[in-house]
Amino acid sequence: RVDYREDFLDLPSLERQGKLKDDITLSSDIIVGFPGETDEDFEQTLKLVQDTRFDLLFTFLYSPRTGTPAASYEDNATPQDKQRRFERLLKAQDEIVAEKQAAYQGRKLRLLVDGNAKGSEYPFTARTEGNLLVCVRGDDIKIGEFIEAEIEKTSLRCLFAHKL
């Protein structure tokens, strides 16, 4: 098993010391319920997420894949245990994201317009330099161009901006 815990834990310390750029975005993938995961293992994962404060967290419930070594591993956690852990992880991450997204309110950012949005109020999607999703409104916006925009409001999954 590879353990990057100490590397992740150094990141918030570096941020507090001003050694990380303001616009850095931290993300990770986490699988909950891998065979053999104990409550203690999960608690350590949860603490790591709370300490590191990822901007983006891609979370998955483990499911066996035929032909992989893990498919034959003994698994002592029930599906209910795994679901409970997964929901706790999502709740913790949502609290972190809400706080981090709110800090973008009123900021001016350089964005890359990358597509059309589903809603008509903010008809385009864009990405920050840290790959955060932004829905954008404004005149003369073209997919593939960089624009300057100001964040008007935030949500857990998206920032909303108008082109400057």
Short mmCIF file of C-alpha atoms in Angstrom, two decimals:
data_model
loop_
_atom_site.label_atom_id
_atom_site.label_comp_id
_atom_site.label_asym_id
_atom_site.label_seq_id
_atom_site.Cartn_x
_atom_site.Cartn_y
_atom_site.Cartn_z
CA ARG A 1 0.00 0.00 0.00
CA VAL A 2 1.31 3.45 -0.93
CA ASP A 3 0.70 6.09 1.73
CA TYR A 4 0.69 9.73 0.63
CA ARG A 5 -0.94 11.01 3.82
CA GLU A 6 2.07 13.08 4.92
CA ASP A 7 2.37 14.67 1.47
CA PHE A 8 -1.28 15.75 1.59
CA LEU A 9 -0.99 16.99 5.16
CA ASP A 10 1.92 19.24 4.20
CA LEU A 11 -0.23 21.10 1.65
CA PRO A 12 -2.41 23.14 4.07
CA SER A 13 0.72 24.04 6.03
CA LEU A 14 2.41 25.28 2.86
CA GLU A 15 -0.74 27.22 2.00
CA ARG A 16 -0.74 28.94 5.42
CA GLN A 17 2.90 29.85 4.90
CA GLY A 18 2.07 31.48 1.57
CA LYS A 19 4.18 29.00 -0.38
CA LEU A 20 1.30 27.80 -2.59
CA LYS A 21 -0.29 29.97 -5.26
CA ASP A 22 -3.69 31.40 -4.32
CA ASP A 23 -5.33 29.84 -7.35
CA ILE A 24 -4.14 26.27 -6.77
CA THR A 25 -6.91 23.68 -6.75
CA LEU A 26 -6.51 20.44 -4.83
CA SER A 27 -8.38 17.35 -5.95
CA SER A 28 -8.30 13.63 -5.34
CA ASP A 29 -10.18 10.41 -6.05
CA ILE A 30 -11.36 8.30 -3.12
CA ILE A 31 -12.93 4.86 -3.16
CA VAL A 32 -15.04 4.04 -0.11
CA GLY A 33 -15.57 0.42 0.90
CA PHE A 34 -12.56 -1.23 -0.71
CA PRO A 35 -12.37 -4.84 0.54
CA GLY A 36 -10.80 -4.93 3.99
CA GLU A 37 -11.53 -1.27 4.79
CA THR A 38 -12.28 -0.97 8.50
CA ASP A 39 -14.10 1.78 10.38
CA GLU A 40 -10.67 2.97 11.56
CA ASP A 41 -9.37 3.09 7.96
CA PHE A 42 -12.39 5.12 6.93
CA GLU A 43 -12.00 7.52 9.88
CA GLN A 44 -8.41 8.16 8.79
CA THR A 45 -9.58 8.87 5.25
CA LEU A 46 -12.26 11.23 6.53
CA LYS A 47 -9.75 13.06 8.71
CA LEU A 48 -7.37 13.39 5.76
CA VAL A 49 -10.16 14.94 3.68
CA GLN A 50 -11.05 17.36 6.49
CA ASP A 51 -7.40 18.31 7.07
CA THR A 52 -6.46 18.66 3.39
CA ARG A 53 -9.66 20.47 2.35
CA PHE A 54 -9.81 19.41 -1.28
CA ASP A 55 -11.53 21.74 -3.74
CA LEU A 56 -12.70 18.79 -5.80
CA LEU A 57 -13.17 15.25 -4.58
CA PHE A 58 -14.21 12.45 -6.88
CA THR A 59 -15.77 9.78 -4.66
CA PHE A 60 -16.85 6.28 -5.49
CA LEU A 61 -18.32 3.30 -3.71
CA TYR A 62 -16.14 0.26 -4.40
CA SER A 63 -17.65 -2.33 -6.69
CA PRO A 64 -15.83 -5.52 -7.70
CA ARG A 65 -14.59 -5.80 -11.26
CA THR A 66 -14.29 -9.28 -12.70
CA GLY A 67 -10.71 -10.24 -13.45
CA THR A 68 -9.12 -7.83 -10.96
CA PRO A 69 -7.26 -9.11 -7.89
CA ALA A 70 -9.54 -7.13 -5.56
CA ALA A 71 -12.60 -8.99 -6.83
CA SER A 72 -11.48 -12.02 -4.83
CA TYR A 73 -10.50 -10.15 -1.63
CA GLU A 74 -12.41 -10.91 1.53
CA ASP A 75 -14.81 -8.12 2.39
CA ASN A 76 -16.10 -7.75 5.93
CA ALA A 77 -18.10 -4.51 5.56
CA THR A 78 -21.80 -4.67 4.76
CA PRO A 79 -23.28 -2.62 1.92
CA GLN A 80 -25.03 -0.54 4.61
CA ASP A 81 -21.67 0.17 6.32
CA LYS A 82 -20.18 1.27 3.01
CA GLN A 83 -23.15 3.50 2.18
CA ARG A 84 -23.04 5.11 5.63
CA ARG A 85 -19.31 5.85 5.22
CA PHE A 86 -19.86 7.19 1.73
CA GLU A 87 -22.60 9.57 2.87
CA ARG A 88 -20.44 10.85 5.74
CA LEU A 89 -17.60 11.53 3.29
CA LEU A 90 -19.92 13.39 0.91
CA LYS A 91 -21.36 15.50 3.74
CA ALA A 92 -17.89 16.45 5.00
CA GLN A 93 -16.71 17.35 1.49
CA ASP A 94 -19.85 19.37 0.76
CA GLU A 95 -19.18 21.49 3.87
CA ILE A 96 -15.61 22.15 2.70
CA VAL A 97 -16.69 22.97 -0.85
CA ALA A 98 -19.43 25.34 0.32
CA GLU A 99 -16.90 27.34 2.31
CA LYS A 100 -14.29 27.34 -0.46
CA GLN A 101 -16.79 28.24 -3.19
CA ALA A 102 -18.19 31.12 -1.11
CA ALA A 103 -14.69 32.64 -0.98
CA TYR A 104 -14.87 33.15 -4.76
CA GLN A 105 -17.82 35.57 -4.45
CA GLY A 106 -16.87 38.85 -6.15
CA ARG A 107 -13.50 37.62 -7.45
CA LYS A 108 -12.37 38.40 -10.96
CA LEU A 109 -10.93 35.38 -12.76
CA ARG A 110 -9.50 34.40 -16.11
CA LEU A 111 -11.64 31.61 -17.56
CA LEU A 112 -11.50 29.31 -20.55
CA VAL A 113 -14.94 29.02 -22.15
CA ASP A 114 -15.39 25.33 -22.93
CA GLY A 115 -19.02 24.68 -23.81
CA ASN A 116 -22.71 25.43 -23.68
CA ALA A 117 -24.54 25.26 -20.36
CA LYS A 118 -28.00 23.78 -19.86
CA GLY A 119 -29.54 26.92 -18.41
CA SER A 120 -30.43 30.06 -20.32
CA GLU A 121 -29.44 32.57 -17.62
CA TYR A 122 -25.80 31.44 -17.76
CA PRO A 123 -25.55 29.92 -21.25
CA PHE A 124 -21.84 28.99 -21.30
CA THR A 125 -19.56 26.79 -19.23
CA ALA A 126 -15.98 27.70 -18.50
CA ARG A 127 -13.09 26.55 -16.33
CA THR A 128 -10.85 28.39 -13.93
CA GLU A 129 -7.10 27.83 -14.15
CA GLY A 130 -7.65 25.29 -11.36
CA ASN A 131 -10.37 23.48 -13.40
CA LEU A 132 -13.36 24.63 -11.32
CA LEU A 133 -16.62 24.74 -13.28
CA VAL A 134 -18.09 28.18 -13.94
CA CYS A 135 -21.36 28.98 -15.70
CA VAL A 136 -21.02 32.31 -17.50
CA ARG A 137 -23.29 34.96 -18.99
CA GLY A 138 -22.43 38.01 -21.05
CA ASP A 139 -22.13 39.39 -24.55
CA ASP A 140 -19.89 38.11 -27.31
CA ILE A 141 -18.73 34.90 -25.61
CA LYS A 142 -17.18 32.24 -27.81
CA ILE A 143 -16.27 28.66 -26.97
CA GLY A 144 -12.49 28.24 -26.93
CA GLU A 145 -11.66 31.79 -25.85
CA PHE A 146 -10.23 33.07 -22.60
CA ILE A 147 -12.31 35.72 -20.87
CA GLU A 148 -12.18 37.80 -17.73
CA ALA A 149 -15.23 37.33 -15.53
CA GLU A 150 -16.50 38.22 -12.07
CA ILE A 151 -18.08 35.60 -9.83
CA GLU A 152 -21.64 36.63 -8.94
CA LYS A 153 -22.81 33.64 -6.93
CA THR A 154 -21.72 30.18 -5.93
CA SER A 155 -23.08 26.71 -5.35
CA LEU A 156 -21.62 23.36 -4.36
CA ARG A 157 -21.04 22.27 -7.94
CA CYS A 158 -20.54 25.48 -9.89
CA LEU A 159 -19.52 29.12 -9.74
CA PHE A 160 -21.64 31.66 -11.66
CA ALA A 161 -20.08 34.67 -13.37
CA HIS A 162 -20.60 37.49 -15.83
CA LYS A 163 -18.09 38.39 -18.48
CA LEU A 164 -16.33 41.69 -17.84
#
